[in-house]
Short mmCIF file of C-alpha atoms and ligand atoms in Angstrom, two decimals:
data_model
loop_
_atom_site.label_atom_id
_atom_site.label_comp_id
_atom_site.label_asym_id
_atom_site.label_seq_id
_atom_site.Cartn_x
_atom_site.Cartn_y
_atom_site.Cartn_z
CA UNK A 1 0.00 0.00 0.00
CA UNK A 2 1.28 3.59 -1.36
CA UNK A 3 1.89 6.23 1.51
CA UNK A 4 -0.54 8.91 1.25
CA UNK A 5 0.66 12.01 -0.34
CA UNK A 6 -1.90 13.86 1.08
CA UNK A 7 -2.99 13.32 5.03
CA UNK A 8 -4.69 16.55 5.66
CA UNK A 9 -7.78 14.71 6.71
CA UNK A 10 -6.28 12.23 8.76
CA UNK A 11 -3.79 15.09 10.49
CA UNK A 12 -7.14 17.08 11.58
CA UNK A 13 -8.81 14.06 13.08
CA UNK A 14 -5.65 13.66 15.14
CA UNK A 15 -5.77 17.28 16.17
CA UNK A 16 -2.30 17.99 14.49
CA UNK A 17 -1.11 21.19 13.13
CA UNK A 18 -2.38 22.22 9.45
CA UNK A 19 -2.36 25.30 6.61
CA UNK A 20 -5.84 24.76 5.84
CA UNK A 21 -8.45 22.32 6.95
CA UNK A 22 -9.42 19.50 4.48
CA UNK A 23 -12.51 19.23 3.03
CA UNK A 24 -15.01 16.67 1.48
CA UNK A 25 -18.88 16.59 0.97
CA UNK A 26 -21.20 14.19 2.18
CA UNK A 27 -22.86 11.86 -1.02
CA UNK A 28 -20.13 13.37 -3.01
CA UNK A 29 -20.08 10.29 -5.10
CA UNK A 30 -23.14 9.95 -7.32
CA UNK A 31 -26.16 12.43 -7.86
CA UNK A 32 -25.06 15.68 -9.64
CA UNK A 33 -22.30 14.38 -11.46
CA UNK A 34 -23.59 13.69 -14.88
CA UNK A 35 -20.38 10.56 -14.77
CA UNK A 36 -22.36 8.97 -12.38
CA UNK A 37 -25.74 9.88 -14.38
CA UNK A 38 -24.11 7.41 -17.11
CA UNK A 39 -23.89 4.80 -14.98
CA UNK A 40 -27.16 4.58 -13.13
CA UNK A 41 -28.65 4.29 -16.71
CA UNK A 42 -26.83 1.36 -17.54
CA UNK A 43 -26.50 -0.53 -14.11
CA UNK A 44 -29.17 -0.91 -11.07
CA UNK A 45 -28.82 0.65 -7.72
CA UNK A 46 -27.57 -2.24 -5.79
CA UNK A 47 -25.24 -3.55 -8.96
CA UNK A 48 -23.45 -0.55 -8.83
CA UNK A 49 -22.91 -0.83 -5.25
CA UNK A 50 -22.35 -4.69 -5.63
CA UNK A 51 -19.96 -4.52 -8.39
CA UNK A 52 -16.27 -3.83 -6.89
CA UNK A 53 -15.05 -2.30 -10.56
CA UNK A 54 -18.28 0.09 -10.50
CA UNK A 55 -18.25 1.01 -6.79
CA UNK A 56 -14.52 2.11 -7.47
CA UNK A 57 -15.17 4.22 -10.52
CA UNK A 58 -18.21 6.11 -8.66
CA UNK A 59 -16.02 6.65 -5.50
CA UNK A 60 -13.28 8.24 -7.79
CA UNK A 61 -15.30 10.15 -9.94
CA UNK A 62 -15.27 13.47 -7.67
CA UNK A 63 -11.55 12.90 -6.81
CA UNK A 64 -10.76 13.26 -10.17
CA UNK A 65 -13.60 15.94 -11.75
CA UNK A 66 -14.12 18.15 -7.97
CA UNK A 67 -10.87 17.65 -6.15
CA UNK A 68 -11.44 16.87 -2.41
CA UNK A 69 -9.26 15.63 0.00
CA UNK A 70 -11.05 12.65 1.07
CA UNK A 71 -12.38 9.63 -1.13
CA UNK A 72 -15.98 8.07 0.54
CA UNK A 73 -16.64 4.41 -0.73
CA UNK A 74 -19.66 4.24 -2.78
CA UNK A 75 -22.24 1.98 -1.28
CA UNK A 76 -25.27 2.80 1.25
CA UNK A 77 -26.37 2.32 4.58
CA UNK A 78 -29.09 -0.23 3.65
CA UNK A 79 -26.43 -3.08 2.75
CA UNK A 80 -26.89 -3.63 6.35
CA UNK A 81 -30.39 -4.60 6.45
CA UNK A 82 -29.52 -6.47 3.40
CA UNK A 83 -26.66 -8.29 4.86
CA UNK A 84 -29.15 -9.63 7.97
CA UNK A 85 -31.74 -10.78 6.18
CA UNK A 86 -33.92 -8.33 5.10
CA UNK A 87 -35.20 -7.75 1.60
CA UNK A 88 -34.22 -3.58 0.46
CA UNK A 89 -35.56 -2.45 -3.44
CA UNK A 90 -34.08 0.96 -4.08
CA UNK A 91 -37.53 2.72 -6.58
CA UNK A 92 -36.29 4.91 -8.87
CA UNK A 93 -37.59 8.85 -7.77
CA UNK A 94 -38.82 7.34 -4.29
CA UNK A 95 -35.70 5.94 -2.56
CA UNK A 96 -35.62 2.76 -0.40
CA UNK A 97 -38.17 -0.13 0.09
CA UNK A 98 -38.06 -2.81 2.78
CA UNK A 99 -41.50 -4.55 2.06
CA UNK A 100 -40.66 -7.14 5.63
CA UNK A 101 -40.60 -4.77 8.14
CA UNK A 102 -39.31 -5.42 11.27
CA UNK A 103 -42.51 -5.95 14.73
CA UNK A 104 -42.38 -8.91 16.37
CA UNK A 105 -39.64 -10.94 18.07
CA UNK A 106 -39.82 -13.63 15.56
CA UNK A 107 -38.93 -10.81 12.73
CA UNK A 108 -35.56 -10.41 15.32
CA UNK A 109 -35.30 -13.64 15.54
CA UNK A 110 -34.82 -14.56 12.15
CA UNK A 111 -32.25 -11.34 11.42
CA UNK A 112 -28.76 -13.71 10.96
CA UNK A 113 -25.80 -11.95 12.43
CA UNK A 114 -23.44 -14.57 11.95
CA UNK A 115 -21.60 -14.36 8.36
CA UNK A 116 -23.24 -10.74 7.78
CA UNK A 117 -19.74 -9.14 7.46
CA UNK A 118 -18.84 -12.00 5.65
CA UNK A 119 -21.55 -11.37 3.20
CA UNK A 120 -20.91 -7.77 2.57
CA UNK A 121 -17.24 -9.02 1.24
CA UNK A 122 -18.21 -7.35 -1.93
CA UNK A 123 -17.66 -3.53 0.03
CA UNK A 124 -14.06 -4.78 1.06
CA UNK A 125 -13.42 -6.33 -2.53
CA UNK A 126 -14.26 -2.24 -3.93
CA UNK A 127 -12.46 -0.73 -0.55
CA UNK A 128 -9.15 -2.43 -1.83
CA UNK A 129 -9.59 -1.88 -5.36
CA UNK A 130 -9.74 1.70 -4.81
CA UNK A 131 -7.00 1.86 -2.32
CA UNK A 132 -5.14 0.72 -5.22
CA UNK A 133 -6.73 2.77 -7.76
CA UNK A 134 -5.97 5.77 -5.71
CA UNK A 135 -2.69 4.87 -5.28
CA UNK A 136 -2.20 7.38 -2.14
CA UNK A 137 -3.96 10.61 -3.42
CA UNK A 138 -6.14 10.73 -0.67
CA UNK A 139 -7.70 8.73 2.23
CA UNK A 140 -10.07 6.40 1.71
CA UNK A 141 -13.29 6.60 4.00
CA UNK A 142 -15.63 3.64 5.01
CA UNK A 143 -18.98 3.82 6.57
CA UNK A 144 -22.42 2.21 8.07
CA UNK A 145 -25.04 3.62 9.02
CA UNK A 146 -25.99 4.28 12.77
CA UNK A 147 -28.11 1.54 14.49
CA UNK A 148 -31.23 3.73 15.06
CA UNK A 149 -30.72 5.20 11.47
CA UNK A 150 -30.68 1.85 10.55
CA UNK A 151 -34.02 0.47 12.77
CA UNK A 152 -36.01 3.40 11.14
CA UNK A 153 -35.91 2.13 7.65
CA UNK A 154 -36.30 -1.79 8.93
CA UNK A 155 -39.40 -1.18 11.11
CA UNK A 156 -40.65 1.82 8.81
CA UNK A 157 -40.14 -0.29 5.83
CA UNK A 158 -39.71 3.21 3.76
CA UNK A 159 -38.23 6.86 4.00
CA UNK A 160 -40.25 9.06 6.08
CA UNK A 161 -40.76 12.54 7.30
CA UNK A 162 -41.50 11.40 11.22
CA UNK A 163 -40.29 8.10 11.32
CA UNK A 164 -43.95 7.74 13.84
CA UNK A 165 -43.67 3.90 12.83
CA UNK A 166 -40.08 3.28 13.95
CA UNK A 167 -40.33 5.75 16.75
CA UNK A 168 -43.82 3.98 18.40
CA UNK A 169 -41.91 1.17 18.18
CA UNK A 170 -39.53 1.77 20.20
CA UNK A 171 -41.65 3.72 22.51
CA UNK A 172 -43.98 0.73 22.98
CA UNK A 173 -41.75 -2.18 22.58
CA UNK A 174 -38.36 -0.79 23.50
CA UNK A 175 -36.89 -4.52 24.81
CA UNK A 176 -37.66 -5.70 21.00
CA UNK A 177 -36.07 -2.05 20.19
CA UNK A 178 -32.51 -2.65 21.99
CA UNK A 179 -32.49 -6.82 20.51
CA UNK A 180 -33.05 -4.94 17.21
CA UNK A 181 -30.19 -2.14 17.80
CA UNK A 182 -27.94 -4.56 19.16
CA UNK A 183 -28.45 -6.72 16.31
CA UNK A 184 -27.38 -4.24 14.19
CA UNK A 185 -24.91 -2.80 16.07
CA UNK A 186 -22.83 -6.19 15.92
CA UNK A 187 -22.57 -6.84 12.66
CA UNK A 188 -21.77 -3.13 11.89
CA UNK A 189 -18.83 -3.42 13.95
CA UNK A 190 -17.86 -6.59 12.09
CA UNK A 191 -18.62 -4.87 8.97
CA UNK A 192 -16.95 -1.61 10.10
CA UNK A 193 -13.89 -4.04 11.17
CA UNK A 194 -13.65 -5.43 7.99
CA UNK A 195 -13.16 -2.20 5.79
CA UNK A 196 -10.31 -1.19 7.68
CA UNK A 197 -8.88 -4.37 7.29
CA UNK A 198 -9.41 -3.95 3.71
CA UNK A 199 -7.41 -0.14 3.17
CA UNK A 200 -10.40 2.04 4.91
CA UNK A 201 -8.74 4.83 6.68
CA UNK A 202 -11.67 6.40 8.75
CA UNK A 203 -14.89 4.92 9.57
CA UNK A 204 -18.19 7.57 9.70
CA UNK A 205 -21.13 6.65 11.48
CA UNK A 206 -24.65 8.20 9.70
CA UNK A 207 -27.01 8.80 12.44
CA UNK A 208 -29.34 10.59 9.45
CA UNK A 209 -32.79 10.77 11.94
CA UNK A 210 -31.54 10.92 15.38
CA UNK A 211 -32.27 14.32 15.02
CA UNK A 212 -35.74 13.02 15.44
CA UNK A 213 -35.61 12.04 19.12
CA UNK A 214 -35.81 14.03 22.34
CA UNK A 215 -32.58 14.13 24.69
CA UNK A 216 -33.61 11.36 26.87
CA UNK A 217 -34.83 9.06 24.40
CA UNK A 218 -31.48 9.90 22.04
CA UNK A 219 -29.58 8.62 25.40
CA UNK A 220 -31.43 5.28 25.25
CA UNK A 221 -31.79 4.12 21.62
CA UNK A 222 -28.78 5.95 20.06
CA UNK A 223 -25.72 6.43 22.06
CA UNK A 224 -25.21 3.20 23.73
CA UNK A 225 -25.07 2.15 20.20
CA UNK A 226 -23.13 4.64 18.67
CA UNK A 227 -20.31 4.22 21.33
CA UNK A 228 -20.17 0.72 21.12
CA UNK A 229 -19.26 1.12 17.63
CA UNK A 230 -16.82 4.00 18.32
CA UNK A 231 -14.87 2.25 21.29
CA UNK A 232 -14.97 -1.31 18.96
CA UNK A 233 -13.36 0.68 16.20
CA UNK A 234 -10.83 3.42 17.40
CA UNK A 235 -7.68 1.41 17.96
CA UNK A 236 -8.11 0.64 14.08
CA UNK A 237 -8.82 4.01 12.53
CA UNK A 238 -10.08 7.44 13.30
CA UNK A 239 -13.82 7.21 13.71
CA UNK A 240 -16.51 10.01 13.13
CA UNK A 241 -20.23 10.14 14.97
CA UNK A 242 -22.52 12.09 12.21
CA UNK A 243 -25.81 12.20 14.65
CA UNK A 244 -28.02 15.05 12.47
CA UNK A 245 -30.31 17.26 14.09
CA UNK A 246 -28.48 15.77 17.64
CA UNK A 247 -27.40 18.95 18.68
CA UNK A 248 -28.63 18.82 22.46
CA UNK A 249 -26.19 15.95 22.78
CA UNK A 250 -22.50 17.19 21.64
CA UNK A 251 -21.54 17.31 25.09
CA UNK A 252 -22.12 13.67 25.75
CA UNK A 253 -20.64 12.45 22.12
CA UNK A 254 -17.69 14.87 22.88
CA UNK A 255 -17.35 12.25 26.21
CA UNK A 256 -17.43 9.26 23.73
CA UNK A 257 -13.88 7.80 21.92
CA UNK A 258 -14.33 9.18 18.46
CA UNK A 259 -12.15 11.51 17.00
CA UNK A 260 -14.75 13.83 14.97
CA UNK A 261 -18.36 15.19 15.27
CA UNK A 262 -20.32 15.86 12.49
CA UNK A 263 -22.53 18.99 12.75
CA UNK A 264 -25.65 20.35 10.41
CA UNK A 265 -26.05 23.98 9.61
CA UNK A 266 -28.37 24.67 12.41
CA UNK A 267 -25.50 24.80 14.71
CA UNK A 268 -23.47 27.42 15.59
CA UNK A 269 -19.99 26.90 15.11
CA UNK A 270 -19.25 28.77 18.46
CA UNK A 271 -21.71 26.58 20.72
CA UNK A 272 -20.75 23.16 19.15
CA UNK A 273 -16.87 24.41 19.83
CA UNK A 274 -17.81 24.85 23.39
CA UNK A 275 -20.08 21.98 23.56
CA UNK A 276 -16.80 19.47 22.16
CA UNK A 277 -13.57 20.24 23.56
CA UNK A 278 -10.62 18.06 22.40
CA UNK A 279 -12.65 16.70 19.05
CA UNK A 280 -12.27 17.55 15.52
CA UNK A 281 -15.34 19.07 14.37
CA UNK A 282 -17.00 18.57 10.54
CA UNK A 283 -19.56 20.14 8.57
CA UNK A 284 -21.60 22.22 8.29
CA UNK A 285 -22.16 23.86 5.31
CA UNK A 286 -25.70 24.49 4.45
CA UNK A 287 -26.21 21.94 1.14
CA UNK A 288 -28.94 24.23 -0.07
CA UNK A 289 -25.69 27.36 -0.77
CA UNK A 290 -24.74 25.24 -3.27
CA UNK A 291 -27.26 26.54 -5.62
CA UNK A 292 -26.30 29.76 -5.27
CA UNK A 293 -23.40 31.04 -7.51
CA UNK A 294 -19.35 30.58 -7.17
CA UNK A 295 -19.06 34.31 -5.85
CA UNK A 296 -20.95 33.65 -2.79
CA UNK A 297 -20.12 30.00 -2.07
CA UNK A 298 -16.49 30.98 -2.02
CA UNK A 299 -17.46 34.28 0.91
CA UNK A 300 -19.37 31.32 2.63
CA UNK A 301 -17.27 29.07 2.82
CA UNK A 302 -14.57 31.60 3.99
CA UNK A 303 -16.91 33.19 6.58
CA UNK A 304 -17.21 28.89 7.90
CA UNK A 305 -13.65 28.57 8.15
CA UNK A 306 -13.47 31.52 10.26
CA UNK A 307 -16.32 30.29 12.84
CA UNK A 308 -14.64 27.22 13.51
CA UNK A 309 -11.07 27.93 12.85
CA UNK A 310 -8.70 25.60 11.29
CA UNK A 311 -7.40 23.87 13.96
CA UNK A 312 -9.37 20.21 14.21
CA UNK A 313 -11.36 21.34 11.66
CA UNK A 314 -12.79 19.34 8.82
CA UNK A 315 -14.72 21.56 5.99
CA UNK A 316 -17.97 19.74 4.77
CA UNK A 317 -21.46 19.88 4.32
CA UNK A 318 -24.34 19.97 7.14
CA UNK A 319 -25.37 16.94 5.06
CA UNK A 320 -25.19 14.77 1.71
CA UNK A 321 -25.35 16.96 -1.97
CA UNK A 322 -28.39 17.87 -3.23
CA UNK A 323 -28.70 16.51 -6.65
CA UNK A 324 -29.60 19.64 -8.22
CA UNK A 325 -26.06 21.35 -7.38
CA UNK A 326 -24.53 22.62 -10.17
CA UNK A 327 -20.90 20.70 -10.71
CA UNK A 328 -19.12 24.24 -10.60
CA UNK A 329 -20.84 25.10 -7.78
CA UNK A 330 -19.63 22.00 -5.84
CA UNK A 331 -15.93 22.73 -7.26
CA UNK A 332 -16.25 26.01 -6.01
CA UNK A 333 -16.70 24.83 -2.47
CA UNK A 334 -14.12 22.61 -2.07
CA UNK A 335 -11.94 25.34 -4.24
CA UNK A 336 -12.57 27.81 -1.32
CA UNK A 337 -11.30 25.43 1.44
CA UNK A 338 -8.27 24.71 -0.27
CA UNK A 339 -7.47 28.88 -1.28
CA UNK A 340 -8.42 29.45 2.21
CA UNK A 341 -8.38 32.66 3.63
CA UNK A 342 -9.30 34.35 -0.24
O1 LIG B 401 -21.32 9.69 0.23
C1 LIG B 401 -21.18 9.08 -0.85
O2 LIG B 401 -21.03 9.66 -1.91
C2 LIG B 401 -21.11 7.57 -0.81
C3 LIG B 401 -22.33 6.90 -1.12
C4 LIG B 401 -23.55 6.93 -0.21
C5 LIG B 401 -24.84 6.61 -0.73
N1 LIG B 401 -25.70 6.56 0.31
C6 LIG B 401 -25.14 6.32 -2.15
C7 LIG B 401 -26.53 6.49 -2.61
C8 LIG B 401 -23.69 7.15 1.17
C9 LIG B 401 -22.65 7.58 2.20
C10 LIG B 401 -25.05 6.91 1.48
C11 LIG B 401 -25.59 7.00 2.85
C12 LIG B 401 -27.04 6.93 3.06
N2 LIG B 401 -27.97 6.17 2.40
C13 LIG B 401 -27.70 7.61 4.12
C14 LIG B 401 -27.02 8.46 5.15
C15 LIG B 401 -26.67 9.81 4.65
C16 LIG B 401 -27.84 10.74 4.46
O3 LIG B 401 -28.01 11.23 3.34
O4 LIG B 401 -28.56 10.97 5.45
C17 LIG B 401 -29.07 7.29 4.02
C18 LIG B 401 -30.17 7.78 4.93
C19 LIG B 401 -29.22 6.36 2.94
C20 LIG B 401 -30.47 5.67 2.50
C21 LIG B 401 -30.79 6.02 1.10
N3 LIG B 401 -30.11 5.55 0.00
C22 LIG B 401 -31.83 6.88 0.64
C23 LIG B 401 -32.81 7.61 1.53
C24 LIG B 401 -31.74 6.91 -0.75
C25 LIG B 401 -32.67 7.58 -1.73
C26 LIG B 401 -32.58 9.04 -1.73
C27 LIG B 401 -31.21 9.59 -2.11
O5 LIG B 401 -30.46 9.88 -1.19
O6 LIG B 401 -30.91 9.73 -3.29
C28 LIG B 401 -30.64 6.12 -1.12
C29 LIG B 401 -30.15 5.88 -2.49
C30 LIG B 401 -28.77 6.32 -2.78
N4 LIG B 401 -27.67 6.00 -2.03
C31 LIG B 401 -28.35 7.05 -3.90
C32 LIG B 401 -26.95 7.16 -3.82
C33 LIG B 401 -26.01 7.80 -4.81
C34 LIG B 401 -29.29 7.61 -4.98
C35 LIG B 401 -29.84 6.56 -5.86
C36 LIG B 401 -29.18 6.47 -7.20
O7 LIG B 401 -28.33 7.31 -7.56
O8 LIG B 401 -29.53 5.55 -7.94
#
């Protein structure tokens, strides 16, 4: 494996010294590149994200065309689900379909744990193909999706704007709730384990709709499981908590053993800074100031950079690209960062 001849990512999740703070956008791979627009029409959702050569092309496509200093695999958080059991169809303009959701404890029951790591080999196969294929340009990230992320779409069976199906489930059966998160929560970390051991050189954590959930329920069906997965993973790799919307608890994940927080736009950069001391903050870049214009991205971005300072300080999105970005507009973004202060 080829040293990496750029570590600016890595060096601000270690809290080390650096001219400018790295940057990377959530969903970067796929969307609003018109590449990746090629390839949907060709191949299936889950064959792109099944077949290693694919998977590898997608992930490189915005190292090559936007220029960031991070690569994320291409896959998606519902190869989990997948890999236990569960039947996912990904319908073209709607998103994600589990028609067997998730209510009783037989549905837990039948959820097989064993081999699911094994079974997701296909992620690893694509991790070390674009190691390779990368050949040291920039770090490589892996990722799962949070356990409670990760309930809502079993027990929902479907995106959602409240998530009431997946949340009264918890609420009324929350010992089938914590089988079902722990469940998941192991064979993420064997999953997790596995794309480090295959070139991986961060894990991040999607907690898309813990945002969702008040303080005290947060504390009982998404941190356990989040640290878990953090304290399982950090003697491998550098490890990231992205818990959206979680703002009332940055204090507690700041007391967790990841290295960075990811934050969404509705947080200040001078509270979460208070609220995290010692951990490398990322984000939070509202995705909708993308579809603005180059001019004012670029004072934007620069305006970010001075909230949160470039010490431990990883420039991103508040959360994944909006299809409808313009590609120049996305350039222009990561362009700032990297002319930072212009
Ligand atoms: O970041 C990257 O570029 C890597 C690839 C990636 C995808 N999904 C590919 C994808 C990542 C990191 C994800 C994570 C993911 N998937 C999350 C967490 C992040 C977030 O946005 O909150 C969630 C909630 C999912 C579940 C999911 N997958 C949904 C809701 C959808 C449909 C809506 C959408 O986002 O487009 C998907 C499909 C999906 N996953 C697409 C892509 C590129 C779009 C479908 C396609 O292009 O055919």
């Amino acid at each position: 494996m080829s040293e990496l001849k750029n570590d600016l990512f890595l060096k601000a999740l270690r809290g080390e010294q650096v001219q400018r703070p790295p940057v990377w956008m959530m969903r970067q791979a796929g969307r609003y590149l018109p590449e990746y627009l090629k390839l949907k029409a060709k191949y299936d959702f889950f064959t792109r994200c099944e077949t290693p050569e694919l998977a590898c092309e997608i992930t490189l496509q915005p190292i090559d065309i936007i220029g960031p200093d991070a690569a994320i695999i291409f896959s998606d958080i519902l190869v989990i689900p997948q890999a236990l059991g569960v039947k996912v169809l990904m319908e073209e303009g709607r998103g994600p379909l589990l028609p067997d959701t998730i209510s009783t404890q037989a549905d837990i029951d039948k959820l097989q744990v064993e081999g699911a790591a094994e079974r997701l080999d296909y992620v690893c196969k694509a991790i070390s193909l674009c190691k390779q294929e990368l050949n040291g340009r920039v770090p490589l990230i892996g990722f799962a999706g949070a356990p409670f992320t990760i309930l809502c779409y079993m027990v929902e069976g479907k995106g959602s704007k409240t998530f009431d199906k997946a949340k009264q489930f918890c609420f009324t059966e929350p010992a089938l709730a914590a089988q079902l998160l722990q469940k998941i929560t192991t064979a993420t970390i064997e999953y997790l384990k596995a794309q480090v051991k295959a070139g991986a050189d961060c894990v991040q954590i999607f907690d898309s709709w813990s945002g969702m959930l008040a303080p005290a329920d947060f504390d009982a069906y998404s941190l356990p499981y989040l640290k878990q997965i953090s304290d399982a993973l950090i003697s491998m790799c550098p490890v990231i908590l992205f818990p959206k919307g979680s703002w009332y608890a940055l204090q507690q994940l700041s007391e967790t053993s990841c290295s960075g927080i990811g934050i969404d736009w509705t947080v200040p950069a001078i509270y979460a800074r208070e609220q995290t001391p010692g951990k490398t903050l990322q984000g939070n870049f509202d995705p909708a100031k993308l579809l603005t214009d180059p001019q004012t991205i670029t004072k934007e971005v620069n305006k970010m950079i001075d909230a949160f300072g470039v010490h431990r300080y990883i420039a991103n999105l508040g959360h994944g690209i909006l299809p409808n970005v313009p590609v120049d507009n996305a350039k222009a973004f990561v362009d700032a960062v990297k002319n930072y202060p212009n």
